[in-house]
Amino acid sequence: MMRRYKNWIICLAGILALFFSGCKKQTDDHNEVTDGALKNNLFELISANPDLTTFANFLKQTGYDQVIASSRNYTAFAPVNSVLATLDASISGNPDKLKKFIGNHLANQLYYTATITATTRIKMLNNKYNNMLGNKIGDATITVKDKYASNGVLQVLDKMLPALDNCWEFLSSNPLAPVKQKDFMLSLFQNVFDTTNAIVIGVNPVTGDPIYQPGSDSVYTNLFWNRVHDLRDESKQFTLFMLTDAAWDAEVNKYKPYYVTGTTDSTTKAASWSVVKDFAVDTVYDPATIPDTILSKFSTKVPVNRPAIVQTIKVSNGIVYILSQADVQPSSKFKPYLIQAENYAATSHDRRSNTYFRDRYNTVTGKDFRDVLVLSHGVALFNIRYDITEVPSIKYKAYWVAVNDFQTVTHTQKLGIGIATSTTFGYTTVALNNFNEVYIGEFTISQYKPVFNIYLTAANSTTASANPLVCDYIRLEPSF
Amino acid sequence: MYLFKSYNLKKTAAVFMLLLVLKTGGAQVAKTGAAKVPITGTVTDAATGKGLVGIRVSVENFSAAITDENGKFSLNVPSLFTDVMISGDGYETRQLSLKGKNSITVSLLDEYHQSFQETVSLPLGKTLLRNIPAAVSKYDAAGEWTKPDETVDALLQGRVAGLNSIRRSGTPGVGANLFLRGYNSLFGTNKPLIVIDDMLYDVNDYGESIIANNYTNPLALINVQDIDNITVLKDASSIYGAKGANGAIIVTTARARQQATKIDVGIYTGVTAVPEKLPVMNAGSYRTYLGEILQSKGLSSSEIAAMPFMIDDQSHPEYYRYHNNTDWQKQIMKAGVNRNLFLKVTGGDNIATYALSVGYMKNEGIIKNTDLTRYNTRFNAEFNFSKKFTGSANLSFTYNEQNLKDQGISDKTAPVFVALTKAPFLTANEVNDKGVFSPNLEDADILGVSNPAVLIENMQAFNKYYRFFGSFKFNYAITKTLTASTLFGVVYDKVRENIFVPRKGVSNDTLNNAVADSRLGSQVKRLFSVYSDSRIEFNKVFNRLHSISSRLGLRYHHNNAEQDFALGFNSATDELISVQNGVGALRQIGGGIGEWNWMNTYFNLDYGFNNRFFVSLNAAMDGSSRFGKEAADGLAIGGVKYAVLPSLSAAWLASSEDFMKGSFIDLLKFRASYSFTGNDDIGNYTARQTYISQNLLGMQGLVRNSIPNPAIQWETSKKLNFGADIAVWNERVGVSLDVYRSKTDNMLIYEPMVSPTGIDNILTNGGSMVNMGFDASVNVRVVNTKNLKWDIGANAGKYKNEIKTPGTGFETEFAGATILTRYDNPANLFYGYKANGVFSTAAEAVSAGLRKKNADGSYSNFAAGDIRFADLNGDHIIDENDRQEIGDPNPDLFGGFTSRLAYKRFELNILFTFSQGNDVYNYVRRRLESVSGVENQLNSVVNRWRADGHVTDMPKATYGDPMGNSRFSDRWIEDGSYLRLRTASLQYNIPLKEGFVKYASVYVIGNNLLTFTKYMGYDPEFSANPGVFAQGIDTGLDPQFRSVTLGVRVGL
């Protein structure tokens, strides 16, 4: 019986088999990787390019081949073989330098020429940065652009991207850096209290403050990094001016009179700091377009005399100019002190209940201001102290604004220079309702003072109407 | 084979009844002394050609004879233009018109053969299919020993022409949404009425589950092994009045066929297979993708490099946590085990017969820790109190317990979705800096994605539900022709649900006033209904020509439903899992109460002329507490509106006419019907003013919920049906064809209200919709020999749905899809953008010059790597005016193929189901190819556009998708056609000597074994909810899966 249907069954089975084999699942087609380029990773893409064999070999030597074969996204900026043939043997022969160099051609994430339409600082795998804009990166041009692989993109370059030193590395290790300025800047290292990495070993039973393991609570850091700019920062770009030794000496000497101290050393040091702190700005000025004057972080005008540029050195995070002359004017360097009277450092007696901080309208300037008034304090020679810092040894003219609108009789008060009872200035009568700045007089500071005290001293009287203190601000104008 | 003669209990029973009838009939003949015309004939076995002995040949109420050993018989008939009935054990029953012949030769097929001569259960009784003027399909379920895990709704898939049964998901017991001949309503139900043992079986959902996108299927409370047969009534369902618009499915459960005690035991155990996984990206491809997404989010390369998953240094403390390659789909799915035990006892005596069954089933889902356990009992009994007074009882109680998980669109708690989108470089368990794994499960990750393993292990979502469904029925034969009967039944149903979502391992949810870490919930749904159906029935045959049967009856249905839920949040620890542990201020309590009544007065008149012409008139007059007092249609009695819904159907059995005497056609029947039916699913209180509670700044109050519409009424469905049934080749080939047109008037629509009312819209009966289509089925006994019998069958349905509501139509949003409902179009068109690939180069994008308007009024240009959307109106701005019809979820054709191959003691049953030409919106793929977030994506996303000149169809990775590349477009519309080997069962009947064990069979049963489809999701079959607008949308419900079950059945 079965035999009769055997042929049928065989036929049916055959048809079914055909049906199954012919059915490739749509899902598989849909999810297949369609573009051959996406089946290779970035390293495979580079290896397959005959123009990039040197680069591929360097990748292998440095171990970066493993890195860019991983599933993070990378952009490789690969110089062609002919360019890499000219690579200095001191780099290609030195594994560390080579790694740094090759790392300067690889970046995390994807950078396509089409999407980089504004200058973008790209962090490379060696933690240095290159500027990219369209098909330009650093000084190189992208000749074959936007070749994608499964985990990244390849940009082929016509030039290398040398792994330059950064500003600080240049300054500290490059022989081109002028010695005297360099020595001074390297002398600015010191230990600074910093609990970021501190190890707490106990708690002070009295104050409750943590006790840190000695040595862990401070960092050895450079004053310049903290006060001016951290020239090691690769993510920013700086212009650093360095003076040739002669120019450095001349400039320091020029400022020594303003930093009269007890010893020559400290005078030199103070003057040197005063000079150097204006020599780094966080903007890159190209040699071709550098303006004749640059405003420093401290608003000092730094003149750039182009003929005086001895050398220009490109560094990874900016540019260094070596100048044979820098004539920074003291009038630009030394700024007037404007002491807001209400922001005092101390008072001679606790008279908080007699102290008023008043919001007033200045009828002369048309501006609002806040001043301090101490009234009915009952203390003869009551005084308020102000601290000013890094005061150079120059002559100042003193002014104040003091508005006596709280009583109908005038009173007197005086500025104490250095001490409250200083006789540099006598008592000045504070006129009624005078909103004008009043010139007090001139005084000279003979020695550079890291910290200097100015006092506002009341009349030597206990009478309430005679001994008030009132002031909006005190202005000390350098006088050359 | 002899041992299995009782296999088809129904046929045996029919024969029994006939015998009884014949006995009394014979007596009548003598009395009336009508003319006697002798005829002779031979009855042979169609398989062997040999004469059959012991076959009964009879004329109803007139004479009977039994064939001799050669199959020959002689019989007196009233005339040569009458019908004779031929039946015998193990053989089909046949009614044959003599057409003037005095000698007939009949070769009978076996009882498994599907023909038009079978008896079917209709709303008001049993009739031979050949005599029914309505469009009816029958499914004989008595053999459902091969489908122990099915539910009634899914069981009918591919079996009934015109019934589109779409399984909801792969969750055990979740069943299928049923659509009989398309849609009849947009906002009302489209479910056919389910009637079990003459009583309405409520399948409504009284409040959404608190387990995300879970559906508690009342039909899961029915064990298919209890079912005897199912009739699907497609038209002329006016007898159910305002509940008949979607047709009716009439289920008859098992009852005793013999008085001898019979015990059937079935034991099954099976395994399920994990579906083929979706190819999501592996850890490497995903990390590359993630890097790109984070870059496009605006993170700097240092920030990205500092992410723990980007640090490839093995000494990094989190290295092992972020450097894995986890197959999350494997973490949440596993092959499950199915168990099923079933015991049925039938028997009785001449006073009472009974059928008692108990069953236990436990089906594990393919999602770990999901299952369905069912305990079911049923007691059916029939009593003969006296000759005239009989009764029956149908009582069932079923208790189900389900362990579930959230599914579908539930981004934080649905294991399937979370597993697809979870970063593959993470792991389920905590791992220390040495790479040592802990048994503790990980918390939600830094990308804000839950841990799928926690959802599996620590999240709880379970329900317990039960239903008592019972009725008593009494019949009293007042005279020979007049019978009175009444049925009274009660339903008590309760669903309890509980959820607990732990805080650890699940990403937080945001409430309107707090962040929810742990989530707790409890819900109870309750239904109590009382049902009664009383009628007077008249049956008489006049002059052997005119048969009349008529019924007048009244149904009453009182329902009381209640839903109460409580949701809590932020319990103190993950050990406190019940809802009262939530923070008091965040507690949400709510629910609903529904109470409604239905009264249905019905009248039926069936008239038959000489077994040739059949006319059936059915009419109902319905009153319902839901109808508005000012309804436009209907009959007003005492200020209450009643729906009057008549239907008329007629059939002509042309093959019984003399002119067909010499025809090769064995049976030819033409049918026509026109019916009015109604749909009362218009809301319990739409006609009334309702209020809802509202919380304002901690104060609870009531606000107006709606504007009453006292004119609200039933939807009226007018159905016109023409059909033909043809049988040839000794009825070995049977073809049934139907064409229909149904029009729904007074269809519910939401009409927008003017804003000062404070109510967005109001339900009115302003809509109209038309369905046209055809159903066809064919059954062929291809091979019919002694040892080999092969039946094949096919059925198919097609409908065309058209909205006839005038106006511009409206749009509906579902799962991010826009569904358009507009005049002269199908009710649920996908309406979106057309994508023409991806701009490969910047030059291409610039030359196209397309742009889109942003929320702030500015414009953004589509650039290289963005999708090129079709600009319909040519204004170069891609906006809503550029949308068009992009897909139609309605199939061109759906149905099934069946095959039954019996060889000696082996039997192979196969069912293929298919759906052809339906479009599917793949929401899951939209999420997995949106290329816009940190979620893992399909592997196809590796092909995303990378650089100028890259030719691909996957757009670039952009965080947040500002250009809307993943908007609802034809990128997500797929062909949902499929052909599936739905079930295949191989059965072997063990030869046994007569003894304690009477018979035994073993089964190997396969479900969903093969699916041929181009669909790219897990599976092309799903139905997120019963609504018209949710069809064809793959929201990521748990997928269908394969299973193989071994079973044994023993008869004692």
PDB file of C-alpha atoms in Angstrom, chain A residues 23-182:
ATOM      1  CA  CYS A  23      14.098  30.357   2.562  1.00  0.00           C
ATOM      2  CA  LYS A  24      16.876  32.455   3.903  1.00  0.00           C
ATOM      3  CA  LYS A  25      15.489  34.499   6.680  1.00  0.00           C
ATOM      4  CA  GLN A  26      14.840  38.111   5.886  1.00  0.00           C
ATOM      5  CA  THR A  27      16.025  38.941   9.385  1.00  0.00           C
ATOM      6  CA  ASP A  28      19.460  37.578   8.589  1.00  0.00           C
ATOM      7  CA  ASP A  29      19.723  39.625   5.411  1.00  0.00           C
ATOM      8  CA  HIS A  30      18.551  42.697   7.191  1.00  0.00           C
ATOM      9  CA  ASN A  31      21.034  42.324   9.989  1.00  0.00           C
ATOM     10  CA  GLU A  32      23.992  41.373   7.897  1.00  0.00           C
ATOM     11  CA  VAL A  33      26.766  43.919   7.682  1.00  0.00           C
ATOM     12  CA  THR A  34      26.356  45.240   4.175  1.00  0.00           C
ATOM     13  CA  ASP A  35      29.390  47.452   3.756  1.00  0.00           C
ATOM     14  CA  GLY A  36      32.656  45.561   3.509  1.00  0.00           C
ATOM     15  CA  ALA A  37      34.466  48.429   5.209  1.00  0.00           C
ATOM     16  CA  LEU A  38      32.428  47.827   8.341  1.00  0.00           C
ATOM     17  CA  LYS A  39      33.629  44.268   8.607  1.00  0.00           C
ATOM     18  CA  ASN A  40      37.163  45.457   9.312  1.00  0.00           C
ATOM     19  CA  ASN A  41      38.410  47.326  12.294  1.00  0.00           C
ATOM     20  CA  LEU A  42      40.540  50.405  12.028  1.00  0.00           C
ATOM     21  CA  PHE A  43      43.820  48.561  12.248  1.00  0.00           C
ATOM     22  CA  GLU A  44      42.773  46.166   9.518  1.00  0.00           C
ATOM     23  CA  LEU A  45      41.781  49.121   7.388  1.00  0.00           C
ATOM     24  CA  ILE A  46      45.179  50.733   7.872  1.00  0.00           C
ATOM     25  CA  SER A  47      47.043  47.500   7.290  1.00  0.00           C
ATOM     26  CA  ALA A  48      45.203  46.979   4.039  1.00  0.00           C
ATOM     27  CA  ASN A  49      46.323  50.342   2.667  1.00  0.00           C
ATOM     28  CA  PRO A  50      49.633  50.017   0.777  1.00  0.00           C
ATOM     29  CA  ASP A  51      50.439  53.691   1.417  1.00  0.00           C
ATOM     30  CA  LEU A  52      50.301  53.228   5.156  1.00  0.00           C
ATOM     31  CA  THR A  53      52.520  50.206   5.707  1.00  0.00           C
ATOM     32  CA  THR A  54      55.082  52.169   7.698  1.00  0.00           C
ATOM     33  CA  PHE A  55      52.407  53.591   9.891  1.00  0.00           C
ATOM     34  CA  ALA A  56      50.932  50.137  10.368  1.00  0.00           C
ATOM     35  CA  ASN A  57      54.349  48.799  11.341  1.00  0.00           C
ATOM     36  CA  PHE A  58      54.816  51.577  13.844  1.00  0.00           C
ATOM     37  CA  LEU A  59      51.382  50.774  15.247  1.00  0.00           C
ATOM     38  CA  LYS A  60      52.500  47.222  15.802  1.00  0.00           C
ATOM     39  CA  GLN A  61      55.794  48.280  17.354  1.00  0.00           C
ATOM     40  CA  THR A  62      54.062  50.573  19.801  1.00  0.00           C
ATOM     41  CA  GLY A  63      51.219  48.212  20.661  1.00  0.00           C
ATOM     42  CA  TYR A  64      48.662  50.680  19.407  1.00  0.00           C
ATOM     43  CA  ASP A  65      47.523  48.072  16.901  1.00  0.00           C
ATOM     44  CA  GLN A  66      45.746  46.287  19.750  1.00  0.00           C
ATOM     45  CA  VAL A  67      44.235  49.511  20.967  1.00  0.00           C
ATOM     46  CA  ILE A  68      42.687  50.581  17.695  1.00  0.00           C
ATOM     47  CA  ALA A  69      41.414  47.103  17.051  1.00  0.00           C
ATOM     48  CA  SER A  70      39.268  47.319  20.188  1.00  0.00           C
ATOM     49  CA  SER A  71      35.633  48.319  20.221  1.00  0.00           C
ATOM     50  CA  ARG A  72      36.104  51.897  21.295  1.00  0.00           C
ATOM     51  CA  ASN A  73      35.910  54.502  18.552  1.00  0.00           C
ATOM     52  CA  TYR A  74      39.118  55.931  17.152  1.00  0.00           C
ATOM     53  CA  THR A  75      40.252  58.323  14.513  1.00  0.00           C
ATOM     54  CA  ALA A  76      43.610  57.565  12.976  1.00  0.00           C
ATOM     55  CA  PHE A  77      45.515  60.349  11.266  1.00  0.00           C
ATOM     56  CA  ALA A  78      47.954  58.314   9.260  1.00  0.00           C
ATOM     57  CA  PRO A  79      50.851  59.939   7.411  1.00  0.00           C
ATOM     58  CA  VAL A  80      51.757  58.147   4.196  1.00  0.00           C
ATOM     59  CA  ASN A  81      54.904  56.034   3.908  1.00  0.00           C
ATOM     60  CA  SER A  82      56.947  58.682   2.094  1.00  0.00           C
ATOM     61  CA  VAL A  83      56.438  61.116   4.947  1.00  0.00           C
ATOM     62  CA  LEU A  84      57.268  58.650   7.656  1.00  0.00           C
ATOM     63  CA  ALA A  85      60.428  57.700   5.792  1.00  0.00           C
ATOM     64  CA  THR A  86      61.821  61.053   6.866  1.00  0.00           C
ATOM     65  CA  LEU A  87      61.110  60.453  10.532  1.00  0.00           C
ATOM     66  CA  ASP A  88      64.114  61.190  12.682  1.00  0.00           C
ATOM     67  CA  ALA A  89      65.864  57.990  13.693  1.00  0.00           C
ATOM     68  CA  SER A  90      66.058  59.290  17.250  1.00  0.00           C
ATOM     69  CA  ILE A  91      62.301  58.926  17.374  1.00  0.00           C
ATOM     70  CA  SER A  92      61.835  55.727  15.417  1.00  0.00           C
ATOM     71  CA  GLY A  93      64.656  54.126  17.337  1.00  0.00           C
ATOM     72  CA  ASN A  94      63.372  55.082  20.752  1.00  0.00           C
ATOM     73  CA  PRO A  95      60.303  53.073  21.840  1.00  0.00           C
ATOM     74  CA  ASP A  96      59.087  55.767  24.239  1.00  0.00           C
ATOM     75  CA  LYS A  97      59.443  58.551  21.751  1.00  0.00           C
ATOM     76  CA  LEU A  98      57.916  56.463  19.018  1.00  0.00           C
ATOM     77  CA  LYS A  99      54.930  55.640  21.178  1.00  0.00           C
ATOM     78  CA  LYS A 100      54.494  59.300  21.930  1.00  0.00           C
ATOM     79  CA  PHE A 101      54.837  60.138  18.269  1.00  0.00           C
ATOM     80  CA  ILE A 102      52.395  57.499  17.030  1.00  0.00           C
ATOM     81  CA  GLY A 103      50.027  58.341  19.842  1.00  0.00           C
ATOM     82  CA  ASN A 104      49.931  61.837  18.445  1.00  0.00           C
ATOM     83  CA  HIS A 105      48.255  60.424  15.323  1.00  0.00           C
ATOM     84  CA  LEU A 106      45.453  58.600  17.085  1.00  0.00           C
ATOM     85  CA  ALA A 107      42.438  60.066  18.797  1.00  0.00           C
ATOM     86  CA  ASN A 108      39.501  58.715  20.702  1.00  0.00           C
ATOM     87  CA  GLN A 109      36.135  59.212  19.049  1.00  0.00           C
ATOM     88  CA  LEU A 110      35.321  59.962  15.450  1.00  0.00           C
ATOM     89  CA  TYR A 111      36.375  63.086  13.669  1.00  0.00           C
ATOM     90  CA  TYR A 112      35.048  63.501  10.146  1.00  0.00           C
ATOM     91  CA  THR A 113      36.248  66.340   7.930  1.00  0.00           C
ATOM     92  CA  ALA A 114      32.671  67.206   7.079  1.00  0.00           C
ATOM     93  CA  THR A 115      31.592  67.733  10.652  1.00  0.00           C
ATOM     94  CA  ILE A 116      34.644  69.662  11.951  1.00  0.00           C
ATOM     95  CA  THR A 117      33.604  73.034  10.658  1.00  0.00           C
ATOM     96  CA  ALA A 118      35.191  75.084  13.429  1.00  0.00           C
ATOM     97  CA  THR A 119      38.714  74.700  14.753  1.00  0.00           C
ATOM     98  CA  THR A 120      38.538  71.819  17.192  1.00  0.00           C
ATOM     99  CA  ARG A 121      41.240  70.776  19.590  1.00  0.00           C
ATOM    100  CA  ILE A 122      41.429  67.046  19.396  1.00  0.00           C
ATOM    101  CA  LYS A 123      42.931  65.100  22.209  1.00  0.00           C
ATOM    102  CA  MET A 124      45.260  62.436  20.948  1.00  0.00           C
ATOM    103  CA  LEU A 125      46.091  59.178  22.640  1.00  0.00           C
ATOM    104  CA  ASN A 126      49.391  60.637  23.901  1.00  0.00           C
ATOM    105  CA  ASN A 127      47.289  63.237  25.756  1.00  0.00           C
ATOM    106  CA  LYS A 128      48.452  65.969  23.430  1.00  0.00           C
ATOM    107  CA  TYR A 129      46.136  67.938  21.254  1.00  0.00           C
ATOM    108  CA  ASN A 130      46.013  68.816  17.616  1.00  0.00           C
ATOM    109  CA  ASN A 131      43.869  71.452  16.008  1.00  0.00           C
ATOM    110  CA  MET A 132      41.593  70.218  13.284  1.00  0.00           C
ATOM    111  CA  LEU A 133      39.490  72.218  10.860  1.00  0.00           C
ATOM    112  CA  GLY A 134      37.931  70.638   7.813  1.00  0.00           C
ATOM    113  CA  ASN A 135      40.638  68.711   6.062  1.00  0.00           C
ATOM    114  CA  LYS A 136      43.516  70.345   7.971  1.00  0.00           C
ATOM    115  CA  ILE A 137      44.994  68.990  11.151  1.00  0.00           C
ATOM    116  CA  GLY A 138      48.001  70.749  12.639  1.00  0.00           C
ATOM    117  CA  ASP A 139      50.135  71.586   9.652  1.00  0.00           C
ATOM    118  CA  ALA A 140      49.033  68.547   7.721  1.00  0.00           C
ATOM    119  CA  THR A 141      46.353  68.197   5.104  1.00  0.00           C
ATOM    120  CA  ILE A 142      44.027  65.221   4.969  1.00  0.00           C
ATOM    121  CA  THR A 143      44.487  63.796   1.510  1.00  0.00           C
ATOM    122  CA  VAL A 144      42.241  60.768   1.745  1.00  0.00           C
ATOM    123  CA  LYS A 145      39.404  61.604   4.057  1.00  0.00           C
ATOM    124  CA  ASP A 146      36.766  59.897   6.160  1.00  0.00           C
ATOM    125  CA  LYS A 147      37.552  56.259   5.456  1.00  0.00           C
ATOM    126  CA  TYR A 148      35.395  54.408   7.960  1.00  0.00           C
ATOM    127  CA  ALA A 149      35.941  51.082   9.601  1.00  0.00           C
ATOM    128  CA  SER A 150      33.819  49.218  12.101  1.00  0.00           C
ATOM    129  CA  ASN A 151      35.335  51.066  15.043  1.00  0.00           C
ATOM    130  CA  GLY A 152      36.655  54.259  13.656  1.00  0.00           C
ATOM    131  CA  VAL A 153      37.689  56.491  10.854  1.00  0.00           C
ATOM    132  CA  LEU A 154      40.943  56.879   8.961  1.00  0.00           C
ATOM    133  CA  GLN A 155      42.313  60.169   7.725  1.00  0.00           C
ATOM    134  CA  VAL A 156      45.404  59.966   5.541  1.00  0.00           C
ATOM    135  CA  LEU A 157      47.870  62.837   6.015  1.00  0.00           C
ATOM    136  CA  ASP A 158      50.496  64.376   3.822  1.00  0.00           C
ATOM    137  CA  LYS A 159      52.591  65.453   6.823  1.00  0.00           C
ATOM    138  CA  MET A 160      53.448  64.088  10.219  1.00  0.00           C
ATOM    139  CA  LEU A 161      51.978  65.407  13.393  1.00  0.00           C
ATOM    140  CA  PRO A 162      55.139  65.694  15.467  1.00  0.00           C
ATOM    141  CA  ALA A 163      54.658  65.143  19.178  1.00  0.00           C
ATOM    142  CA  LEU A 164      56.025  68.468  20.359  1.00  0.00           C
ATOM    143  CA  ASP A 165      56.913  69.408  23.897  1.00  0.00           C
ATOM    144  CA  ASN A 166      54.435  71.582  25.634  1.00  0.00           C
ATOM    145  CA  CYS A 167      55.269  75.051  26.961  1.00  0.00           C
ATOM    146  CA  TRP A 168      56.488  73.843  30.282  1.00  0.00           C
ATOM    147  CA  GLU A 169      58.439  70.934  28.879  1.00  0.00           C
ATOM    148  CA  PHE A 170      60.105  73.336  26.502  1.00  0.00           C
ATOM    149  CA  LEU A 171      60.900  75.755  29.259  1.00  0.00           C
ATOM    150  CA  SER A 172      62.277  73.176  31.607  1.00  0.00           C
ATOM    151  CA  SER A 173      64.167  70.952  29.250  1.00  0.00           C
ATOM    152  CA  ASN A 174      64.861  72.623  25.955  1.00  0.00           C
ATOM    153  CA  PRO A 175      68.304  74.200  25.629  1.00  0.00           C
ATOM    154  CA  LEU A 176      66.804  76.969  23.543  1.00  0.00           C
ATOM    155  CA  ALA A 177      65.031  78.303  26.591  1.00  0.00           C
ATOM    156  CA  PRO A 178      66.946  81.323  28.003  1.00  0.00           C
ATOM    157  CA  VAL A 179      68.634  80.279  31.193  1.00  0.00           C
ATOM    158  CA  LYS A 180      67.891  83.108  33.562  1.00  0.00           C
ATOM    159  CA  GLN A 181      64.168  83.318  33.096  1.00  0.00           C
ATOM    160  CA  LYS A 182      63.999  79.551  33.066  1.00  0.00           C
TER     161      LYS A 182
END
